[in-house]
Coordinates of C-alpha atoms and ligand atoms in Angstrom, one line a residue:
Chain N
X24 CA -6.6 13.4 31.4
X25 CA -10.6 13.9 31.3
X26 CA -10.9 13.8 34.9
X27 CA -8.4 16.4 34.6
X28 CA -9.8 18.7 31.2
X29 CA -13.1 18.4 31.6
X30 CA -13.5 20.1 35.7
X31 CA -11.2 22.9 33.5
X32 CA -14.3 23.3 30.5
X33 CA -16.5 24.3 34.4
X34 CA -13.6 26.5 35.8
X35 CA -14.1 27.9 32.7
X36 CA -17.8 28.3 32.3
X37 CA -17.8 30.4 36.1
X38 CA -15.4 31.9 34.7
X39 CA -17.4 33.1 32.2
X40 CA -20.3 33.3 33.8
X41 CA -19.5 34.6 37.1
X42 CA -16.9 37.3 35.0
X43 CA -19.6 40.7 32.4
X44 CA -20.9 38.3 29.1
X45 CA -18.7 37.9 26.6
X46 CA -19.1 41.5 23.7
X47 CA -22.7 41.0 22.1
X48 CA -22.2 39.6 18.8
X49 CA -25.0 40.0 16.4
X50 CA -24.8 36.7 13.8
X51 CA -26.9 38.2 11.4
X52 CA -25.3 41.6 10.2
X53 CA -21.5 39.4 10.9
X54 CA -23.2 36.9 8.5
X55 CA -23.8 40.2 6.2
X56 CA -20.4 41.3 6.1
X57 CA -18.9 37.9 5.4
X58 CA -21.0 37.8 1.8
X59 CA -19.8 40.8 1.4
X60 CA -16.4 40.2 1.3
X61 CA -17.0 36.4 -0.4
X62 CA -17.1 35.2 -3.8
X63 CA -19.7 32.7 -3.8
X64 CA -18.7 30.1 -6.2
X65 CA -19.7 29.5 -8.9
X66 CA -22.4 27.6 -8.3
X67 CA -25.4 27.4 -10.2
X68 CA -28.4 29.6 -8.1
X69 CA -30.4 25.8 -6.9
X70 CA -27.4 24.4 -5.6
X71 CA -27.9 24.3 -2.1
X72 CA -25.7 22.1 0.7
X73 CA -25.8 21.1 4.6
X74 CA -25.2 23.6 7.2
X75 CA -25.9 21.7 10.1
X76 CA -30.0 20.0 10.0
X77 CA -30.9 22.7 7.3
X78 CA -30.0 23.3 3.4
X79 CA -29.1 26.2 2.6
X80 CA -27.4 27.1 -0.4
X81 CA -24.0 26.3 -1.9
X82 CA -23.1 29.8 -2.2
X83 CA -23.6 31.0 1.4
X84 CA -22.4 27.9 3.1
X85 CA -19.4 29.4 2.8
X86 CA -19.8 32.2 4.4
X87 CA -22.4 30.7 7.4
X88 CA -19.0 28.4 8.6
X89 CA -16.7 31.3 8.6
X90 CA -19.0 32.8 10.3
X91 CA -19.3 30.3 12.7
X92 CA -15.4 30.2 13.4
X93 CA -15.6 33.5 14.1
X94 CA -18.1 33.7 17.1
X95 CA -16.4 30.4 18.7
X96 CA -12.4 32.3 17.9
X97 CA -12.4 33.3 21.4
X98 CA -14.5 30.7 22.8
X99 CA -12.5 28.2 20.4
X100 CA -10.5 25.2 23.2
X101 CA -14.0 25.3 25.2
X102 CA -15.7 24.4 21.9
X103 CA -13.1 21.8 21.2
X104 CA -13.2 20.1 24.9
X105 CA -16.8 19.9 25.4
X106 CA -16.6 18.0 21.6
X107 CA -14.3 16.0 22.7
X108 CA -15.3 15.0 26.4
X109 CA -11.9 16.9 27.4
X110 CA -9.5 14.5 24.8
X111 CA -9.4 16.7 21.9
X112 CA -5.2 17.9 22.9
X113 CA -4.1 13.9 22.7
X114 CA -6.1 13.4 20.0
X115 CA -3.6 15.9 18.1
X116 CA -0.3 14.0 20.1
X117 CA -1.3 11.4 18.1
X118 CA -2.6 12.5 14.7
X119 CA 0.8 13.7 14.2
X120 CA 2.7 11.2 16.2
X121 CA 1.3 8.8 13.8
X122 CA 2.0 11.4 10.6
X123 CA 6.0 11.3 12.3
X124 CA 6.3 14.1 10.3
X125 CA 9.9 16.0 9.8
X126 CA 13.1 14.3 7.5
X127 CA 14.6 11.6 9.3
X128 CA 18.3 12.4 9.5
X129 CA 20.6 9.5 9.8
X130 CA 23.6 10.5 10.7
X131 CA 25.8 10.0 7.5
X132 CA 22.8 9.2 5.2
X133 CA 22.2 10.3 2.1
X134 CA 19.5 10.6 0.8
X135 CA 16.9 12.6 -1.6
X136 CA 15.2 14.2 1.1
X137 CA 18.8 15.5 3.0
X138 CA 19.6 19.7 3.4
X139 CA 16.0 20.4 2.0
X140 CA 12.8 20.0 4.4
X141 CA 9.9 18.8 4.1
X142 CA 6.9 21.6 2.5
X143 CA 4.1 21.1 5.3
X144 CA 0.5 22.9 4.5
X145 CA -1.6 23.1 7.2
X146 CA -5.9 23.4 6.0
X147 CA -7.7 24.6 8.4
X148 CA -4.9 25.2 10.5
X149 CA -7.3 27.9 12.4
X150 CA -5.5 27.7 15.7
X151 CA -2.1 26.5 15.2
X152 CA -2.8 23.8 16.8
X153 CA -1.1 20.8 14.3
X154 CA 1.3 23.0 13.2
X155 CA 2.9 23.9 16.4
X156 CA 3.0 20.1 17.5
X157 CA 4.6 19.4 13.7
X158 CA 6.8 22.2 14.1
X159 CA 8.2 21.0 17.3
X160 CA 7.6 17.3 16.4
X161 CA 10.4 17.5 13.4
X162 CA 12.8 19.0 15.3
X163 CA 12.7 16.9 18.1
X164 CA 12.4 13.7 17.0
X165 CA 13.8 14.0 13.4
X166 CA 16.1 17.1 14.4
X167 CA 14.8 18.3 11.7
X168 CA 15.4 22.1 11.9
X169 CA 14.6 23.6 7.8
X170 CA 11.2 21.8 7.1
X171 CA 8.9 24.6 6.4
X172 CA 5.3 24.1 7.2
X173 CA 1.4 26.8 6.3
X174 CA -0.9 26.8 8.2
X175 CA -4.2 27.6 6.0
X176 CA -7.4 28.6 6.3
X177 CA -10.6 30.2 5.1
X178 CA -11.0 32.8 8.2
X179 CA -8.9 35.6 9.3
X180 CA -9.6 36.0 12.6
X181 CA -9.0 32.5 12.7
X182 CA -5.8 33.0 11.7
X183 CA -4.9 35.8 14.2
X184 CA -5.8 34.4 16.5
X185 CA -2.9 31.0 15.6
X186 CA -0.1 33.8 15.0
X187 CA -0.9 35.9 17.9
X188 CA -0.1 31.9 19.4
X189 CA 2.5 31.7 17.9
X190 CA 4.3 34.8 19.3
X191 CA 3.8 34.2 22.8
X192 CA 4.0 30.5 22.4
X193 CA 7.7 31.1 20.4
X194 CA 7.2 29.1 16.9
X195 CA 6.6 32.7 15.2
X196 CA 10.5 33.3 15.6
X197 CA 11.6 30.3 13.9
X198 CA 11.0 31.5 10.4
X199 CA 9.6 27.9 9.5
X200 CA 5.4 29.2 9.8
X201 CA 4.1 31.1 6.8
X202 CA 0.1 31.8 7.1
X203 CA -2.1 31.7 3.7
X204 CA -5.7 33.0 4.4
X205 CA -7.9 30.9 2.1
X206 CA -10.4 28.5 0.9
X207 CA -9.3 24.5 1.3
X208 CA -11.3 24.3 -2.2
X209 CA -8.9 26.7 -4.5
X210 CA -5.4 26.4 -3.5
X211 CA -5.0 27.9 -7.0
X212 CA -2.4 30.0 -4.9
X213 CA 0.1 26.4 -3.9
X214 CA 1.8 24.9 -6.9
X215 CA 0.8 21.3 -8.4
X216 CA 3.3 18.6 -6.8
X217 CA 4.8 21.9 -4.4
X218 CA 3.4 19.4 -1.2
X219 CA 4.6 16.5 1.2
X220 CA 2.4 16.7 3.8
X221 CA -1.3 17.6 4.3
X222 CA -3.2 17.9 7.0
X223 CA -6.4 18.8 7.7
X224 CA -7.6 18.3 11.3
X225 CA -11.2 18.8 12.9
X226 CA -11.7 20.9 8.7
X227 CA -12.9 19.3 6.8
X228 CA -16.7 17.9 7.4
X229 CA -17.1 22.3 6.9
X230 CA -16.4 22.4 3.3
X231 CA -19.2 22.7 1.2
X232 CA -17.0 20.8 -2.0
X233 CA -15.4 17.5 0.4
X234 CA -14.8 16.4 -3.4
X235 CA -13.0 19.2 -4.1
X236 CA -11.4 19.5 -1.2
X237 CA -10.0 16.0 -1.6
X238 CA -8.5 17.3 -5.7
X239 CA -6.9 19.5 -4.3
X240 CA -5.3 18.2 -1.9
X241 CA -3.5 15.9 -4.6
X242 CA -3.3 17.7 -7.3
X243 CA -1.0 20.4 -4.9
X244 CA 1.2 16.4 -2.9
X245 CA 4.4 15.5 -4.4
X246 CA 3.8 12.2 -5.6
X247 CA 4.8 9.8 -2.3
X248 CA 2.3 13.0 0.0
X249 CA 0.7 11.8 2.3
X250 CA -2.7 13.9 2.5
X251 CA -3.9 12.7 6.4
X252 CA -7.1 13.5 7.8
X253 CA -8.1 13.6 12.1
X254 CA -12.2 14.4 12.0
X255 CA -14.9 13.7 14.1
X256 CA -16.4 10.1 12.7
X257 CA -18.8 7.4 13.9
X258 CA -19.2 6.0 17.3
X259 CA -18.7 2.3 17.2
X260 CA -21.0 0.8 20.0
X261 CA -24.6 1.9 20.4
X262 CA -24.8 2.6 23.1
X263 CA -22.0 4.6 23.6
X264 CA -22.8 5.9 20.2
X265 CA -26.0 6.9 22.2
X266 CA -24.8 8.2 25.3
X267 CA -22.5 11.0 22.9
X268 CA -25.8 11.9 21.2
X269 CA -27.3 12.2 24.4
X270 CA -24.1 14.4 24.6
X271 CA -23.7 16.0 21.3
X272 CA -27.4 17.1 20.7
X273 CA -28.8 17.5 24.5
X274 CA -25.4 19.8 26.5
X275 CA -23.0 20.3 23.9
X276 CA -25.3 23.8 22.5
X277 CA -27.0 24.7 25.4
X278 CA -23.3 24.7 26.9
X279 CA -22.0 27.2 24.4
X280 CA -25.7 29.4 25.1
X281 CA -23.7 29.3 28.3
X282 CA -20.5 30.4 27.4
X283 CA -20.4 32.2 24.1
X284 CA -23.9 32.7 23.9
X285 CA -24.3 31.7 21.1
X286 CA -26.7 28.5 20.7
X287 CA -26.8 28.8 17.2
X288 CA -22.6 28.1 16.2
X289 CA -22.5 24.8 18.6
X290 CA -25.2 23.5 16.9
X291 CA -23.9 24.0 13.3
X292 CA -20.6 22.5 15.4
X293 CA -23.1 19.6 16.8
X294 CA -25.1 18.7 14.2
X295 CA -21.8 19.2 10.9
X296 CA -20.5 16.3 13.3
X297 CA -23.4 14.6 12.5
X298 CA -23.5 14.7 8.5
X299 CA -20.2 13.9 8.3
X300 CA -19.9 10.7 6.4
X301 CA -19.3 7.3 7.7
X302 CA -15.5 5.3 8.6
X303 CA -16.5 3.3 5.3
X304 CA -17.4 5.9 2.7
X305 CA -15.3 9.0 3.6
X306 CA -12.7 6.2 2.9
X307 CA -14.1 5.4 -0.3
X308 CA -13.7 9.4 -1.2
X309 CA -10.5 9.9 -0.3
X310 CA -9.8 6.4 -3.4
X311 CA -12.0 8.5 -5.2
X312 CA -9.1 11.1 -5.6
X313 CA -6.6 9.2 -6.4
X314 CA -4.7 8.7 -2.7
X315 CA -3.6 5.2 -2.3
X316 CA -4.8 4.5 1.4
X317 CA -3.0 2.4 3.5
X318 CA -4.5 -0.9 4.8
X319 CA -2.8 -1.8 8.8
X320 CA -2.9 -4.6 10.3
X321 CA -6.9 -5.1 9.9
X322 CA -7.1 -3.9 6.8
X323 CA -9.5 -1.8 7.5
X324 CA -7.6 1.2 6.4
X325 CA -8.1 4.4 9.8
X326 CA -7.6 4.7 12.5
X327 CA -10.8 5.0 15.3
X328 CA -10.1 7.3 18.0
X329 CA -11.8 7.0 21.0
X330 CA -14.4 3.7 19.5
X331 CA -14.8 5.9 17.3
X332 CA -15.6 9.3 18.1
X333 CA -12.5 10.6 16.0
X334 CA -11.3 9.3 14.0
X335 CA -7.8 8.6 11.7
X336 CA -7.8 8.7 7.5
X337 CA -4.7 8.9 5.6
X338 CA -3.7 9.2 1.7
X339 CA -0.2 8.5 -0.2
X340 CA -0.4 10.6 -3.9
X341 CA 0.9 7.2 -6.2
X342 CA 4.5 7.8 -8.7
X343 CA 1.9 7.8 -10.8
Chain P
X30 CA -12.6 -28.3 18.6
X31 CA -9.4 -26.7 18.9
X32 CA -8.7 -26.9 23.0
X33 CA -6.4 -29.6 22.4
X34 CA -3.5 -29.8 24.4
X35 CA -1.2 -29.0 22.2
X36 CA -2.4 -25.4 21.5
X37 CA -2.3 -24.9 25.4
X38 CA 0.6 -22.6 24.7
X39 CA -2.2 -20.7 22.4
X40 CA -4.4 -20.6 25.5
X41 CA -1.7 -18.5 28.1
X42 CA -2.6 -15.0 25.4
X43 CA -6.1 -13.5 26.4
X44 CA -9.3 -14.6 25.7
X45 CA -9.7 -12.0 23.0
X46 CA -7.3 -13.6 20.8
X47 CA -8.1 -17.0 21.0
X48 CA -11.8 -16.4 19.6
X49 CA -9.7 -15.2 15.8
X50 CA -7.0 -18.0 16.6
X51 CA -10.2 -20.9 15.9
X52 CA -11.7 -18.0 13.2
X53 CA -8.5 -18.8 11.7
X54 CA -7.9 -21.7 11.8
X55 CA -10.9 -23.2 10.2
X56 CA -9.7 -20.8 7.5
X57 CA -7.2 -21.1 6.9
X58 CA -8.8 -24.9 6.1
X59 CA -10.4 -23.5 3.0
X60 CA -7.0 -21.6 2.1
X61 CA -5.5 -25.0 1.3
X62 CA -7.7 -25.4 -1.4
X63 CA -7.3 -22.0 -3.0
X64 CA -3.2 -20.6 -4.1
X65 CA -2.7 -18.1 -2.0
X66 CA -2.2 -14.3 -2.9
X67 CA 0.4 -12.0 -2.2
X68 CA -1.2 -9.0 0.4
X69 CA 0.9 -6.7 -0.9
X70 CA 0.8 -4.0 -3.7
X71 CA 3.4 -2.8 -6.5
X72 CA 3.5 -0.1 -4.7
X73 CA 3.8 -1.9 -0.6
X74 CA 6.2 -4.0 -2.7
X75 CA 8.8 -1.9 -4.1
X76 CA 10.0 0.0 -0.7
X77 CA 9.5 -3.4 1.2
X78 CA 12.0 -5.6 -0.9
X79 CA 14.0 -1.9 -1.0
X80 CA 14.0 -1.3 2.7
X81 CA 14.8 -5.2 3.8
X82 CA 18.3 -4.7 2.1
X83 CA 19.2 -1.8 5.1
X84 CA 17.2 -4.3 7.5
X85 CA 21.7 -5.6 7.6
X86 CA 22.7 -1.6 8.7
X87 CA 19.3 0.2 10.7
X88 CA 17.7 -3.1 11.5
X89 CA 14.0 -3.5 11.1
X90 CA 13.4 0.3 12.2
X91 CA 11.2 3.0 10.8
X92 CA 14.7 4.1 9.3
X93 CA 15.0 1.1 7.5
X94 CA 11.8 2.0 5.7
X95 CA 12.5 5.2 5.4
X96 CA 15.5 4.4 3.2
X97 CA 13.7 1.7 1.6
X98 CA 10.9 4.3 0.4
X99 CA 14.2 6.9 -0.3
X100 CA 15.2 3.6 -2.6
X101 CA 12.0 3.2 -4.3
X102 CA 11.7 7.0 -5.2
X103 CA 9.5 8.1 -2.3
X104 CA 9.2 10.8 0.0
X105 CA 10.4 10.3 3.5
X106 CA 6.8 10.8 4.7
X107 CA 5.8 8.2 2.1
X108 CA 6.4 5.6 5.7
X109 CA 2.8 6.4 6.4
X110 CA 1.7 4.0 4.2
X111 CA 2.6 1.9 6.1
X112 CA 0.8 1.7 10.2
X113 CA 2.6 -0.9 11.6
X114 CA 5.7 1.0 10.5
X115 CA 8.9 -1.1 11.3
X116 CA 6.5 -4.5 11.9
X117 CA 5.4 -4.0 8.1
X118 CA 9.4 -5.4 7.4
X119 CA 8.8 -8.5 9.4
X120 CA 5.5 -9.0 8.5
X121 CA 7.0 -8.5 4.7
X122 CA 9.5 -10.5 5.4
X123 CA 8.2 -13.9 6.7
X124 CA 5.0 -13.8 3.7
X125 CA 7.5 -13.3 1.2
X126 CA 9.7 -15.6 2.7
X127 CA 6.9 -18.3 3.2
X128 CA 5.2 -18.2 -0.2
X129 CA 8.8 -18.3 -2.1
X130 CA 8.8 -21.8 0.2
X131 CA 6.3 -24.0 -3.1
X132 CA 9.2 -22.7 -5.7
X133 CA 12.0 -25.4 -3.5
X134 CA 9.1 -28.0 -3.2
X135 CA 9.8 -28.8 -6.2
X136 CA 12.7 -30.9 -5.4
X137 CA 11.0 -32.8 -3.4
X138 CA 10.1 -36.1 -3.2
X139 CA 5.9 -36.0 -2.1
X140 CA 4.4 -39.0 -0.7
X141 CA 8.2 -40.6 0.1
X142 CA 9.3 -39.0 3.7
X143 CA 7.1 -36.4 5.5
X144 CA 9.1 -35.8 8.5
X145 CA 12.6 -35.6 5.8
X146 CA 10.7 -33.7 3.5
X147 CA 9.7 -30.8 6.5
X148 CA 13.1 -30.8 8.2
X149 CA 14.3 -29.4 4.7
X150 CA 11.8 -26.6 4.4
X151 CA 12.4 -26.1 7.8
X152 CA 15.7 -25.7 7.6
X153 CA 15.7 -24.2 3.5
X154 CA 13.3 -21.1 5.3
X155 CA 15.2 -20.7 8.5
X156 CA 18.6 -20.0 6.0
X157 CA 16.7 -17.1 4.6
X158 CA 16.7 -15.5 6.9
X159 CA 21.3 -15.9 6.9
X160 CA 21.3 -12.1 6.5
X161 CA 19.2 -11.3 9.0
X162 CA 19.6 -13.3 11.6
X163 CA 22.1 -10.6 13.8
X164 CA 18.8 -8.4 14.0
X165 CA 16.6 -10.5 14.3
X166 CA 15.6 -11.1 18.2
X167 CA 14.1 -7.3 16.7
X168 CA 12.0 -8.5 14.8
X169 CA 10.9 -11.3 17.7
X170 CA 10.7 -8.1 20.1
X171 CA 8.1 -6.9 17.9
X172 CA 6.3 -9.7 16.9
X173 CA 6.0 -10.3 20.8
X174 CA 4.4 -7.4 21.6
X175 CA 0.1 -8.3 22.5
X176 CA -0.2 -5.7 19.6
X177 CA 1.8 -8.3 17.2
X178 CA 0.6 -10.7 18.0
X179 CA -2.8 -11.6 16.8
X180 CA -0.7 -11.7 13.0
X181 CA 2.5 -12.8 14.7
X182 CA 0.8 -16.3 16.0
X183 CA -1.4 -16.2 12.1
X184 CA 1.7 -16.1 10.1
X185 CA 3.8 -18.8 11.7
X186 CA 0.4 -21.0 11.4
X187 CA 0.2 -19.7 7.4
X188 CA 3.8 -21.7 7.2
X189 CA 3.1 -24.4 9.1
X190 CA -0.3 -25.1 7.2
X191 CA 2.9 -25.0 4.1
X192 CA 5.1 -26.3 5.2
X193 CA 3.2 -29.9 5.8
X194 CA 1.7 -29.0 2.5
X195 CA 5.1 -29.2 0.7
X196 CA 5.6 -31.3 2.2
X197 CA 3.5 -34.4 1.2
X198 CA 1.1 -34.2 4.2
X199 CA -2.7 -34.6 2.7
X200 CA -4.4 -36.0 5.3
X201 CA -6.6 -34.3 6.4
X202 CA -7.7 -36.0 9.9
X203 CA -7.9 -34.8 13.1
X204 CA -5.3 -34.5 14.3
X205 CA -4.3 -31.8 11.5
X206 CA -4.3 -28.5 13.7
X207 CA -2.1 -31.2 15.8
X208 CA 0.7 -31.9 13.4
X209 CA 0.5 -28.3 13.0
X210 CA 0.9 -26.7 15.9
X211 CA 3.6 -28.9 16.9
X212 CA 5.3 -28.5 13.9
X213 CA 5.3 -24.7 14.5
X214 CA 6.4 -25.0 18.1
X215 CA 9.3 -26.9 16.7
X216 CA 10.4 -24.4 13.7
X217 CA 10.0 -21.4 16.6
X218 CA 12.4 -22.8 18.6
X219 CA 14.8 -23.6 15.4
X220 CA 14.6 -20.5 14.3
X221 CA 14.5 -18.7 18.3
X222 CA 17.7 -21.1 18.4
X223 CA 19.5 -20.3 15.1
X224 CA 19.5 -16.6 16.6
X225 CA 22.3 -17.7 19.7
X226 CA 24.0 -19.8 16.5
X227 CA 27.4 -19.3 16.1
X228 CA 28.2 -22.8 14.0
X229 CA 29.7 -22.0 10.8
X230 CA 27.2 -22.4 8.0
X231 CA 24.6 -21.8 10.7
X232 CA 25.2 -26.4 11.3
X233 CA 23.9 -26.9 15.1
X234 CA 20.7 -24.8 14.6
X235 CA 20.4 -28.1 11.1
X236 CA 21.2 -30.2 14.3
X237 CA 18.6 -28.9 16.3
X238 CA 16.6 -28.4 14.2
X239 CA 16.7 -32.8 12.6
X240 CA 16.3 -34.1 16.2
X241 CA 13.6 -31.7 17.4
X242 CA 11.8 -33.5 14.8
X243 CA 12.9 -36.8 15.1
X244 CA 12.7 -37.1 19.0
X245 CA 9.4 -36.6 17.3
X246 CA 8.9 -38.9 15.5
X247 CA 10.4 -42.0 18.3
X248 CA 8.5 -40.7 20.9
X249 CA 5.2 -41.0 19.9
X250 CA 5.8 -42.4 16.6
X251 CA 4.2 -40.4 13.8
X252 CA 3.6 -36.7 13.7
X253 CA 0.3 -37.8 13.6
X254 CA 1.0 -37.8 17.7
X255 CA 4.1 -36.1 17.5
X256 CA 1.8 -33.0 18.6
X257 CA 1.1 -33.2 22.3
X258 CA 4.4 -34.7 23.5
X259 CA 5.3 -30.9 21.5
X260 CA 2.7 -28.8 23.1
X261 CA 4.4 -29.7 26.1
X262 CA 7.8 -28.6 24.6
X263 CA 5.7 -25.4 23.3
X264 CA 5.9 -24.0 27.2
X265 CA 9.6 -24.6 27.9
X266 CA 10.0 -22.0 24.4
X267 CA 7.7 -20.1 26.0
X268 CA 9.5 -19.2 28.5
X269 CA 13.1 -19.4 26.8
X270 CA 12.1 -16.2 25.6
X271 CA 10.0 -14.6 28.2
X272 CA 13.6 -15.0 29.7
X273 CA 15.5 -13.0 27.4
X274 CA 12.9 -10.0 28.1
X275 CA 10.6 -10.5 24.7
X276 CA 6.7 -11.2 25.9
X277 CA 4.9 -13.7 24.6
Ligands
SAM2 C1 -13.0 23.6 13.5 S1 -11.7 24.3 13.4 C2 -9.9 23.0 14.2 C3 -8.8 24.2 13.4 C4 -7.9 23.3 13.8 N1 -7.3 22.8 13.3 C5 -8.0 22.6 14.9 O1 -7.4 21.8 14.6 O2 -8.3 22.8 16.0 C6 -12.8 24.4 11.6 C7 -11.2 25.2 10.8 O3 -11.4 24.9 9.7 C8 -11.7 26.4 8.9 N2 -12.6 25.8 8.0 C9 -14.2 26.4 7.6 N3 -13.7 26.1 6.6 C10 -13.0 26.3 4.9 C11 -12.4 26.5 4.2 N4 -13.8 25.5 3.1 N5 -11.2 26.4 4.0 C12 -10.6 26.6 4.6 N6 -10.4 26.3 6.0 C13 -11.5 26.4 6.2 C14 -12.3 27.2 10.0 O4 -12.7 29.2 9.7 C15 -11.8 27.0 11.2 O5 -10.9 27.3 10.7

């Protein structure tokens, strides 16, 4: 797989380099624009948060993050390929398969879920990558033609890209997808106890207040509903970690500059991964929000992918 | 320390599993001194016990797990609480039936005839498989996958410990591990035998079990020596499982 994807990255890289360069994006101008559009959160003026390794006022992180994704929206797949060493598609496949979304229709069975499908909320769903996979899983694996997916993202450019791909991929016609522009920390558009499954893939490390986002997830989920998160995480092998860090800190921002002409955004992405809490700590935060975390055979409560480059965490909202 | 012949069956497993087995044995020795906790949280207990009641119709499957979740008032998606899926029902059955043995043990006479006590207890445990016996091959298939093998062997060892302990074998000598491995092998073969047993009330399984236990007594004069003999038999069990297409 990686042998198939890595060369693609470089083909694309060459393509980008040979083509007339990508349209010039003025980071500071679009940031200004973003700041005007977004109402800052109720932060005190002095409250700060991390933007990559920089410490910035909380109120500006949101817009700076939005800006990063505006500037990488078009070269988005390339970025994911680089960060995941070419395997993010496999991880996403695994993520969706392990969640097994969809109502399980077993012929004559009469269950509470029969007839009415699940309501799935894909947060930071951006380009629809996870949503399309879930839709296909529902239909192909569980013979579920009713479950619906709300794709939500803070960034309208990412949503626009998702809608375009949904049309191109033939998913839009299903009538089972809807789109919602929202900050994951404020899902007031979504009712309490209304969601079966909340997914977030490679999104949560960008949130300013991860604990608030978790509380919102808990609020909107039905009792018995599931929170599932796929995120870059901490590599558990020293040598491998050293190699991966070299790659991510050394090469990715440089390649980002070459591919997208935007070193700063790629630098941010690499640093946000480094800042994200370790597996244990993140599990603790999920539990703190009220979720039951699956123990699993090894009793760990998470599922490392490729030695921890990425990791799946889950939580279930208890009945009461 | 563990490399005694009865364990050669375990030694067929990959080296990385082996070291964890040694470690488990040391820990299990200590578990003798503690009350074994019920390893399922109330939510898991509710869903898994409900799922188990669907096994006769749906087998050890994600479907049974889903039905269990619905029965317990949860959603289809709630099965995400069980990362090992259908295997969690198998494990639930093994653990809960092992722990239930203690209740039955009060009717036994300790220190009288350990082998007879073991036979009674093992038979009692085998009978707990009755309602799902037509599905037990599915469970065995799951138990013997590479992913679950360590858990399976550990659970079998714990059952063996429990049988020996409840039967009144309190002697913790160097042969203790030997007994355990021996008994585990006998129990596992009887369990497998039972899946093929069509006799009324599973009397043939009962005969099989007592024969195996008595043979061991006769040949080697007691449980302590028994292990060595069973070790050799265990190889046959593994081959038997393999011939059934079960990966061991
Ligand atoms: C790396 S992309 C992941 C997209 C997609 N889930 C995937 O796996 O391909 C991160 C996404 O998070 C979104 N995002 C960042 N901060 C957010 C927030 N506070 N609320 C909602 N979405 C946010 C960004 O707009 C971006 O689309």
